[in-house]
Short mmCIF file of C-alpha atoms and ligand atoms in Angstrom, two decimals:
data_model
loop_
_atom_site.label_atom_id
_atom_site.label_comp_id
_atom_site.label_asym_id
_atom_site.label_seq_id
_atom_site.Cartn_x
_atom_site.Cartn_y
_atom_site.Cartn_z
CA MET A 2 4.24 34.77 -12.30
CA THR A 3 2.08 34.56 -8.79
CA LEU A 4 1.86 30.99 -7.80
CA PRO A 5 -1.39 30.04 -6.85
CA TYR A 6 -1.00 30.19 -2.64
CA ALA A 7 1.34 31.05 -0.43
CA LEU A 8 2.95 28.03 1.72
CA ASP A 9 1.26 30.00 5.20
CA THR A 10 -1.88 30.89 4.03
CA ILE A 11 -2.19 26.89 2.86
CA THR A 12 -1.27 25.69 5.48
CA VAL A 13 -3.82 28.15 7.68
CA ALA A 14 -6.18 26.96 5.75
CA GLN A 15 -6.04 23.28 5.73
CA ILE A 16 -6.13 23.52 9.64
CA ALA A 17 -8.69 25.29 9.15
CA LYS A 18 -10.50 22.32 6.90
CA PHE A 19 -9.85 19.46 9.66
CA GLU A 20 -11.24 21.70 12.64
CA SER A 21 -14.21 22.00 11.40
CA LYS A 22 -14.61 18.00 10.78
CA ILE A 23 -16.64 17.87 7.67
CA MET A 24 -15.17 17.10 5.49
CA LYS A 25 -15.29 15.73 1.34
CA ILE A 26 -12.16 13.21 0.61
CA LEU A 27 -11.37 11.97 -2.71
CA ILE A 28 -9.43 8.26 -1.83
CA THR A 29 -8.12 6.92 -5.84
CA GLY A 30 -7.88 2.93 -5.39
CA GLY A 31 -10.11 2.41 -3.06
CA ALA A 32 -11.16 -0.29 -3.80
CA GLY A 33 -7.27 -2.01 -3.81
CA PHE A 34 -6.43 -3.87 -0.34
CA ILE A 35 -5.28 -1.08 1.30
CA GLY A 36 -7.77 1.74 0.06
CA SER A 37 -11.03 -0.46 0.64
CA ASN A 38 -9.43 -1.22 4.00
CA PHE A 39 -8.67 2.87 4.43
CA VAL A 40 -12.62 3.17 3.54
CA HIS A 41 -13.80 1.24 6.30
CA TYR A 42 -11.48 3.17 8.64
CA TRP A 43 -12.64 6.53 7.81
CA ALA A 44 -15.89 6.04 6.75
CA GLU A 45 -16.23 4.54 11.01
CA GLN A 46 -13.62 7.01 12.59
CA HIS A 47 -14.96 10.27 10.86
CA PRO A 48 -18.99 9.34 9.54
CA GLU A 49 -19.56 13.00 8.85
CA ASP A 50 -17.08 13.58 6.13
CA SER A 51 -18.45 13.07 2.91
CA ILE A 52 -16.04 9.87 0.71
CA ILE A 53 -15.77 10.14 -2.73
CA VAL A 54 -13.55 6.35 -4.53
CA PHE A 55 -12.30 6.92 -7.35
CA ASP A 56 -10.91 3.40 -9.06
CA ALA A 57 -10.61 2.58 -12.33
CA LEU A 58 -11.77 -1.70 -11.34
CA THR A 59 -8.45 -2.94 -12.24
CA TYR A 60 -8.09 -7.19 -11.39
CA ALA A 61 -6.52 -5.83 -8.33
CA ALA A 62 -10.11 -4.67 -7.46
CA ASN A 63 -12.25 -6.43 -5.35
CA ARG A 64 -16.02 -4.58 -5.46
CA ALA A 65 -16.98 -6.86 -2.06
CA SER A 66 -14.70 -5.18 -0.56
CA LEU A 67 -16.63 -2.15 -0.41
CA ALA A 68 -20.21 -4.35 -0.34
CA SER A 69 -20.95 -2.76 2.61
CA LEU A 70 -20.47 0.63 2.39
CA GLN A 71 -23.05 0.43 -0.03
CA ASN A 72 -24.78 4.15 1.36
CA LYS A 73 -22.30 5.30 2.73
CA ILE A 74 -19.72 6.48 -0.06
CA THR A 75 -19.54 7.49 -3.47
CA PHE A 76 -17.90 5.06 -5.92
CA VAL A 77 -16.79 6.76 -9.09
CA GLU A 78 -15.16 4.32 -11.93
CA GLY A 79 -12.64 6.07 -13.89
CA ASP A 80 -8.82 6.01 -14.97
CA ILE A 81 -6.40 8.81 -12.81
CA THR A 82 -4.61 9.19 -16.52
CA ASP A 83 -7.84 10.35 -17.81
CA ARG A 84 -7.58 14.26 -16.97
CA GLU A 85 -11.23 14.55 -18.04
CA ALA A 86 -12.99 12.53 -15.20
CA VAL A 87 -10.01 13.16 -12.62
CA ASP A 88 -11.42 16.61 -13.03
CA ALA A 89 -14.50 16.40 -13.15
CA VAL A 90 -14.95 13.84 -9.44
CA MET A 91 -12.16 17.35 -8.39
CA ALA A 92 -14.26 19.37 -7.96
CA GLY A 93 -14.95 20.30 -4.88
CA VAL A 94 -12.59 18.59 -2.90
CA ASP A 95 -11.24 19.28 0.34
CA CYS A 96 -8.81 16.32 0.56
CA VAL A 97 -7.15 13.81 -1.80
CA VAL A 98 -5.60 10.39 -0.45
CA HIS A 99 -3.30 8.07 -3.05
CA PHE A 100 -3.58 4.59 -2.97
CA ALA A 101 -4.29 3.76 -6.48
CA ALA A 102 -1.58 2.53 -8.79
CA GLU A 103 -0.10 -1.04 -10.44
CA SER A 104 1.19 -2.61 -7.83
CA HIS A 105 2.77 -5.87 -7.59
CA ASN A 106 6.07 -6.29 -8.66
CA ASP A 107 5.82 -10.04 -11.00
CA ARG A 108 3.53 -8.23 -12.60
CA ALA A 109 6.74 -5.36 -13.32
CA ILE A 110 8.58 -7.52 -14.13
CA ALA A 111 6.22 -9.07 -16.92
CA ASP A 112 4.46 -5.93 -18.07
CA PRO A 113 6.47 -2.84 -17.10
CA PHE A 114 5.14 0.06 -19.19
CA ILE A 115 1.59 0.06 -17.69
CA PHE A 116 3.48 0.79 -14.32
CA THR A 117 5.06 4.23 -15.38
CA LYS A 118 1.29 5.31 -17.30
CA THR A 119 -0.59 4.34 -13.76
CA ASN A 120 2.65 5.28 -11.54
CA VAL A 121 3.87 8.44 -12.68
CA ILE A 122 1.38 9.74 -15.26
CA GLY A 123 -1.45 8.36 -12.90
CA THR A 124 0.12 10.21 -10.39
CA HIS A 125 0.89 13.26 -12.18
CA THR A 126 -2.61 13.90 -13.90
CA LEU A 127 -4.15 13.83 -10.09
CA LEU A 128 -1.48 16.64 -8.99
CA GLU A 129 -1.63 19.08 -11.30
CA SER A 130 -5.65 18.72 -10.77
CA ALA A 131 -5.44 19.10 -7.60
CA ARG A 132 -3.21 21.85 -8.04
CA GLN A 133 -6.16 23.64 -10.46
CA HIS A 134 -8.94 22.61 -8.09
CA LYS A 135 -7.21 24.33 -4.87
CA VAL A 136 -7.22 21.50 -2.42
CA SER A 137 -6.43 22.02 0.69
CA ARG A 138 -4.34 18.15 0.54
CA PHE A 139 -3.20 16.01 -1.39
CA HIS A 140 -1.05 12.88 0.69
CA HIS A 141 0.36 10.65 -1.61
CA ILE A 142 1.24 6.65 -0.92
CA SER A 143 3.97 5.32 -1.34
CA THR A 144 6.63 2.39 -0.36
CA ASP A 145 9.83 1.48 0.75
CA GLU A 146 11.16 0.07 -2.13
CA VAL A 147 11.40 3.78 -3.76
CA PHE A 148 15.15 3.11 -1.11
CA GLY A 149 16.59 -0.02 -2.71
CA ASP A 150 17.10 -3.47 -0.22
CA ILE A 151 19.87 -4.14 2.56
CA PRO A 152 22.36 -7.12 3.01
CA LEU A 153 21.48 -9.09 4.52
CA ASN A 154 23.95 -8.91 6.70
CA GLU A 155 23.40 -5.25 7.71
CA LYS A 156 21.38 -4.13 10.78
CA TYR A 157 20.65 -0.42 8.72
CA LYS A 158 16.98 0.81 8.14
CA PHE A 159 15.79 3.36 6.20
CA SER A 160 15.02 6.09 6.75
CA GLU A 161 13.00 9.88 5.60
CA SER A 162 16.94 10.60 4.82
CA THR A 163 18.10 7.97 2.85
CA ARG A 164 18.83 8.28 -1.18
CA TYR A 165 16.33 6.39 -3.48
CA ASN A 166 18.10 3.36 -5.43
CA PRO A 167 15.03 1.42 -6.82
CA ARG A 168 15.45 -1.46 -8.10
CA SER A 169 12.08 -2.53 -9.95
CA PRO A 170 10.69 -1.71 -12.85
CA TYR A 171 7.31 -0.95 -9.96
CA SER A 172 9.74 0.56 -7.47
CA ALA A 173 11.12 2.81 -9.97
CA SER A 174 7.83 3.38 -10.80
CA LYS A 175 6.73 4.77 -7.08
CA ALA A 176 9.89 6.68 -7.06
CA GLY A 177 8.99 8.65 -9.94
CA SER A 178 5.63 9.35 -8.27
CA ASP A 179 7.60 10.44 -4.93
CA HIS A 180 9.15 12.73 -7.36
CA VAL A 181 6.48 14.66 -9.28
CA VAL A 182 5.00 15.02 -5.26
CA ASN A 183 7.57 16.69 -4.46
CA ALA A 184 8.52 18.65 -7.22
CA TYR A 185 4.49 20.35 -6.67
CA PHE A 186 5.09 21.27 -3.88
CA GLU A 187 7.99 22.69 -4.23
CA THR A 188 7.27 24.78 -6.98
CA TYR A 189 4.00 25.22 -6.43
CA LYS A 190 3.19 24.78 -2.74
CA LEU A 191 0.45 22.60 -3.27
CA PRO A 192 -0.12 20.92 0.07
CA VAL A 193 1.34 17.54 -0.33
CA THR A 194 2.77 14.79 2.27
CA ILE A 195 3.93 11.66 1.94
CA SER A 196 4.24 8.48 3.34
CA ASN A 197 6.71 5.56 2.39
CA CYS A 198 5.34 2.18 4.18
CA THR A 199 6.78 -1.61 4.16
CA ASN A 200 5.11 -4.42 3.43
CA ASN A 201 1.53 -3.79 4.06
CA PHE A 202 -0.95 -8.23 5.52
CA GLY A 203 -4.60 -7.81 6.46
CA PRO A 204 -7.87 -8.53 5.01
CA TYR A 205 -9.07 -7.63 1.56
CA GLN A 206 -5.21 -8.37 -0.14
CA HIS A 207 -4.79 -9.42 -3.51
CA PRO A 208 -4.73 -13.28 -3.23
CA GLU A 209 -1.65 -12.97 -5.93
CA LYS A 210 0.68 -11.51 -3.00
CA LEU A 211 2.58 -13.62 -0.08
CA ILE A 212 0.65 -13.24 2.75
CA PRO A 213 -3.17 -14.49 1.23
CA ARG A 214 -1.58 -16.60 -1.65
CA SER A 215 0.26 -18.95 1.65
CA ILE A 216 -2.73 -18.39 3.68
CA ILE A 217 -5.09 -19.33 0.38
CA ARG A 218 -2.84 -22.58 -1.01
CA LEU A 219 -2.93 -24.08 2.44
CA LEU A 220 -6.11 -24.22 3.03
CA HIS A 221 -6.66 -25.67 -0.27
CA GLY A 222 -4.37 -28.64 0.25
CA GLN A 223 -1.33 -26.89 -1.55
CA ASN A 224 2.03 -26.35 -0.24
CA ILE A 225 3.35 -22.64 0.04
CA PRO A 226 5.38 -21.45 -2.87
CA ILE A 227 8.41 -19.95 -2.04
CA TYR A 228 11.13 -17.60 -3.64
CA GLY A 229 14.65 -19.02 -4.47
CA GLU A 230 15.97 -19.95 -0.64
CA GLY A 231 13.33 -17.83 1.25
CA ASN A 232 15.64 -15.95 3.14
CA GLN A 233 14.22 -12.22 2.15
CA VAL A 234 13.10 -10.05 4.95
CA ARG A 235 10.81 -7.72 4.46
CA ASP A 236 8.90 -5.32 7.16
CA TRP A 237 5.50 -5.98 7.76
CA LEU A 238 2.39 -3.21 8.97
CA TYR A 239 -0.76 -4.67 9.57
CA VAL A 240 -2.75 -2.33 6.70
CA LYS A 241 -4.96 -0.82 10.26
CA ASP A 242 -2.40 -0.21 11.79
CA HIS A 243 -1.68 2.02 8.17
CA CYS A 244 -4.82 3.08 8.12
CA ARG A 245 -3.77 5.02 11.35
CA ALA A 246 -0.20 6.57 10.46
CA ILE A 247 -2.32 8.02 7.15
CA GLU A 248 -4.94 9.67 9.79
CA LEU A 249 -2.04 11.08 11.51
CA ILE A 250 -0.33 12.13 9.49
CA LEU A 251 -3.31 14.32 7.94
CA GLN A 252 -4.24 15.62 11.02
CA LYS A 253 -0.52 16.53 12.35
CA GLY A 254 1.51 16.08 9.64
CA LYS A 255 3.32 18.85 8.45
CA ILE A 256 2.84 19.69 4.94
CA GLY A 257 5.86 18.90 2.81
CA ASP A 258 7.26 16.32 4.20
CA THR A 259 8.12 12.51 4.18
CA TYR A 260 7.15 10.15 6.83
CA CYS A 261 8.64 6.69 7.35
CA VAL A 262 5.88 3.77 8.44
CA GLY A 263 6.58 -0.03 9.75
CA GLY A 264 5.53 -2.39 11.28
CA MET A 265 8.16 -4.92 12.64
CA THR A 266 10.83 -4.38 15.67
CA GLU A 267 12.29 -8.13 14.55
CA GLU A 268 13.88 -9.58 11.07
CA VAL A 269 11.27 -12.33 9.95
CA THR A 270 12.19 -13.96 6.79
CA ASN A 271 10.05 -15.05 4.28
CA LEU A 272 10.97 -19.18 5.17
CA GLN A 273 9.47 -17.91 8.52
CA ILE A 274 6.56 -16.79 7.73
CA ALA A 275 5.72 -19.96 5.50
CA GLN A 276 6.58 -21.89 9.22
CA LYS A 277 4.41 -19.67 10.88
CA LEU A 278 1.43 -19.42 9.01
CA ILE A 279 1.46 -23.77 8.74
CA LYS A 280 1.74 -23.69 12.91
CA ALA A 281 -1.33 -20.86 12.78
CA LEU A 282 -3.13 -23.50 10.39
CA GLY A 283 -2.61 -26.03 12.55
CA LEU A 284 -0.28 -28.29 9.91
CA SER A 285 2.66 -30.55 10.65
CA GLU A 286 4.31 -31.35 7.81
CA ASN A 287 5.97 -29.85 4.52
CA LYS A 288 4.15 -27.44 3.01
CA ILE A 289 6.68 -25.06 2.43
CA GLU A 290 7.91 -25.84 -2.19
CA PHE A 291 10.88 -23.30 -2.96
CA VAL A 292 9.91 -21.68 -6.80
CA THR A 293 11.45 -19.91 -9.36
CA ASP A 294 13.03 -16.43 -7.38
CA ARG A 295 12.09 -13.39 -8.81
CA ALA A 296 14.23 -11.58 -10.94
CA GLY A 297 15.76 -8.74 -9.58
CA HIS A 298 14.63 -9.80 -6.13
CA ASP A 299 15.10 -7.55 -2.83
CA VAL A 300 16.73 -9.11 -0.72
CA LYS A 301 16.19 -6.93 3.01
CA TYR A 302 13.34 -4.33 3.28
CA ALA A 303 13.65 -2.16 6.89
CA ILE A 304 11.99 0.80 8.36
CA ASP A 305 12.90 3.29 10.88
CA TRP A 306 9.69 3.95 11.88
CA SER A 307 11.09 6.84 15.17
CA LYS A 308 9.65 10.12 12.82
CA ILE A 309 6.15 9.42 12.76
CA ASN A 310 6.55 7.98 16.21
CA LYS A 311 8.38 10.65 17.86
CA GLU A 312 6.35 13.68 15.96
CA LEU A 313 3.26 12.22 15.97
CA GLY A 314 2.93 9.59 18.83
CA TRP A 315 2.19 6.73 16.41
CA GLN A 316 3.26 3.21 16.52
CA PRO A 317 1.91 0.03 16.33
CA GLU A 318 -0.95 -1.56 17.63
CA HIS A 319 0.07 -5.15 18.25
CA ASP A 320 2.52 -7.37 17.20
CA PHE A 321 3.20 -9.23 13.82
CA ASP A 322 2.18 -12.48 15.03
CA THR A 323 -0.75 -11.40 17.24
CA TRP A 324 -2.02 -9.38 13.58
CA LEU A 325 -0.95 -12.43 11.35
CA THR A 326 -3.91 -14.73 12.87
CA THR A 327 -6.46 -12.53 13.06
CA THR A 328 -5.11 -12.25 9.01
CA VAL A 329 -5.46 -16.10 8.43
CA GLU A 330 -8.64 -15.89 10.64
CA TRP A 331 -10.09 -13.50 8.19
CA TYR A 332 -9.05 -15.41 4.31
CA LYS A 333 -10.72 -19.09 6.71
CA ASN A 334 -13.53 -17.12 6.95
CA ASN A 335 -14.14 -15.22 3.44
CA GLU A 336 -13.51 -17.51 1.26
CA ALA A 337 -16.38 -15.73 -1.07
CA TRP A 338 -14.87 -13.00 -1.32
CA TRP A 339 -10.53 -14.58 -2.38
CA LYS A 340 -12.25 -18.48 -4.61
CA GLU A 341 -12.51 -16.01 -8.29
CA THR A 342 -9.30 -14.31 -7.81
CA ALA A 343 -7.12 -16.79 -6.22
CA ASN A 344 -7.56 -18.99 -8.70
CA GLU A 345 -7.10 -16.22 -11.75
CA ALA A 346 -3.70 -15.07 -9.30
CA GLU A 347 -2.54 -19.10 -9.84
CA SER A 348 -3.13 -18.44 -13.96
CA PHE A 349 -1.07 -15.72 -13.52
CA TYR A 350 2.04 -17.47 -12.22
CA LYS A 351 0.87 -20.12 -14.34
CA ALA A 352 1.66 -18.53 -17.23
CA GLN A 353 4.92 -16.91 -15.66
CA GLY A 354 6.83 -20.25 -15.65
CA GLU A 355 6.30 -20.56 -12.33
CA GLN A 356 8.02 -24.26 -11.22
CA VAL A 357 8.62 -26.16 -8.26
CA LEU A 358 12.38 -26.69 -8.17
CA THR A 359 12.60 -28.70 -4.55
CA LYS A 360 10.74 -29.58 -1.37
P1 LIG B 24 -4.26 -2.67 -5.29
O1 LIG B 24 -2.95 -3.18 -6.18
O2 LIG B 24 -4.79 -3.83 -3.80
O3 LIG B 24 -4.67 -1.89 -5.27
C1 LIG B 24 -4.54 -1.03 -6.68
C2 LIG B 24 -6.38 -0.06 -6.63
O4 LIG B 24 -6.07 0.76 -7.58
C3 LIG B 24 -7.37 -1.36 -7.25
O5 LIG B 24 -8.44 -0.90 -6.99
C4 LIG B 24 -6.91 -0.39 -8.91
O6 LIG B 24 -8.37 -0.90 -9.01
C5 LIG B 24 -6.79 0.25 -9.30
N1 LIG B 24 -6.25 1.23 -10.05
C6 LIG B 24 -4.82 0.79 -10.78
N2 LIG B 24 -5.02 0.92 -11.86
C7 LIG B 24 -5.42 2.77 -11.51
C8 LIG B 24 -6.16 3.39 -12.80
N3 LIG B 24 -5.26 3.54 -13.28
N4 LIG B 24 -7.08 4.35 -12.04
C9 LIG B 24 -7.88 4.20 -11.27
N5 LIG B 24 -7.67 3.46 -10.41
C10 LIG B 24 -6.46 2.29 -10.47
O7 LIG B 24 -2.33 -1.62 -4.08
P2 LIG B 24 -2.38 -2.27 -2.85
O8 LIG B 24 -1.64 -2.70 -2.30
O9 LIG B 24 -3.69 -1.28 -1.89
O10 LIG B 24 -1.67 -0.60 -2.45
C11 LIG B 24 -2.34 0.74 -2.43
C12 LIG B 24 -1.22 1.71 -2.15
O11 LIG B 24 -0.17 1.79 -1.49
C13 LIG B 24 -0.10 1.78 -3.70
O12 LIG B 24 0.57 2.71 -4.42
C14 LIG B 24 1.56 0.92 -3.94
O13 LIG B 24 1.65 1.20 -4.42
C15 LIG B 24 1.35 1.15 -2.54
N6 LIG B 24 1.76 0.44 -0.95
C16 LIG B 24 0.73 -0.31 -1.03
C17 LIG B 24 2.08 -1.96 -0.20
C18 LIG B 24 1.53 -3.32 0.01
O14 LIG B 24 2.26 -3.67 0.81
N7 LIG B 24 -0.12 -3.43 0.42
C19 LIG B 24 3.53 -1.43 0.56
C20 LIG B 24 3.77 -0.11 0.29
C21 LIG B 24 3.05 0.50 -0.69
O1 LIG B 25 4.57 -16.74 -3.43
C1 LIG B 25 5.02 -16.41 -3.23
N1 LIG B 25 7.07 -16.37 -2.64
C2 LIG B 25 7.38 -15.96 -2.26
O2 LIG B 25 8.51 -16.31 -1.70
C3 LIG B 25 5.24 -15.03 -2.95
C4 LIG B 25 3.44 -13.89 -3.87
C5 LIG B 25 6.27 -13.95 -2.83
N2 LIG B 25 6.79 -14.42 -2.04
C6 LIG B 25 8.07 -13.38 -1.61
C7 LIG B 25 8.82 -12.68 -2.66
C8 LIG B 25 9.15 -11.09 -1.09
O3 LIG B 25 10.36 -11.63 -1.12
O4 LIG B 25 7.70 -12.89 -0.79
C9 LIG B 25 7.50 -11.35 -0.35
C10 LIG B 25 7.07 -10.68 -0.15
O5 LIG B 25 6.32 -10.34 -1.88
P1 LIG B 25 5.42 -9.90 -2.17
O6 LIG B 25 4.23 -10.14 -1.00
O7 LIG B 25 4.79 -9.80 -3.91
O8 LIG B 25 5.36 -8.19 -1.41
P2 LIG B 25 6.85 -7.46 -2.52
O9 LIG B 25 6.97 -7.84 -3.68
O10 LIG B 25 7.54 -7.79 -1.20
O11 LIG B 25 5.92 -5.66 -2.16
C11 LIG B 25 5.60 -5.27 -1.40
O12 LIG B 25 4.51 -4.61 -0.78
C12 LIG B 25 5.90 -3.61 -1.41
C13 LIG B 25 3.52 -4.75 -2.41
O13 LIG B 25 2.75 -6.00 -3.12
C14 LIG B 25 4.02 -3.55 -2.53
O14 LIG B 25 2.88 -2.87 -3.44
C15 LIG B 25 4.69 -2.86 -1.32
O15 LIG B 25 5.36 -1.45 -2.66
#
């Protein structure tokens, strides 16, 4: 059997596409948090490109995130597990940037099967369609959670060579998707790249996630619900820094390679984040409560981002505290964007039996 492409041919073709500047870019999950930030970023940085957003508009999507771009993008509502819909949108596409996924750990614990369906079958469906349509680049957005977690007393970090060891239904489904992406590179020479990034934060993040949930609850005069003892550590990455990293990978990344993207230079626990948010909102009283812990809660994630720094010249633009202040301001000024979904998120947590243990 002849392979659809020779690797050298694809590399040259891919470079030619990116140098020619005009590109048809398909962004899956573009109505979600990181996807919508990336659509804004790409439309601003590459106004000549044709942008198609493909999104199933699940509970996690918010059309309002793209409202100001209405005349600059094509929005297609569709499911990445639907091969016919995917084939229809893939025609003529040069580059796929794949964000669409079920992304929330607490929902994966409550209802895991949709995670395997969307994240593994959906990614596989896109890959097969991209192969048939001979796209010049498929970039897959993944997570540091595929590597498992790091004991709190250990100082090592995850890197591109860390063995996969997912511990939750969400991270297992993301790990599965990464393996299928790599298989399409090895077997069919589909020109892929992968980025494994850490916890993102910033505008347009669903109120179910720690930072927006905490800010919104403080704005409502409520407490921040901290799981367990709050000593868990995440490697926070501002979403715009992440968008710049993806752009660099698309422009200069090596086909078939993985890039780890993280943000922090020092460790900050969930409890410390809660304290920083209380201070940022000018509050002084104790606004923290300890609630039911997450099942199988990963204690620490940390990423060594030296590869993307050395090879592509990427680094975060500002430190965590600066970006956290920007984020707090955004939520203060955009209540209309989060009001409804914040109520839905709180109903979800209530239905899961979240209980206050101590204050
Ligand atoms: P999100 O939950 O905010 O948005 C996901 C988007 O995908 C939504 O718009 C949703 O409607 C869409 N979607 C879900 N199922 C779909 C389907 N079957 N077909 C088409 N569209 C579908 O997610 P996010 O936080 O923006 O994460 C984006 C990507 O980045 C995901 O792949 C996630 O695993 C990865 N990631 C996220 C983080 C983070 O901190 N948020 C960190 C690392 C990696
Ligand atoms: O109310 C809360 N209280 C709390 O203590 C919530 C919502 C979370 N937490 C804790 C759990 C985690 O230790 O805060 C930490 C962050 O939780 P999330 O915001 O739910 O993120 P996390 O589970 O770490 O996963 C995120 O980063 C990696 C994204 O949701 C994933 O999609 C990504 O892959």
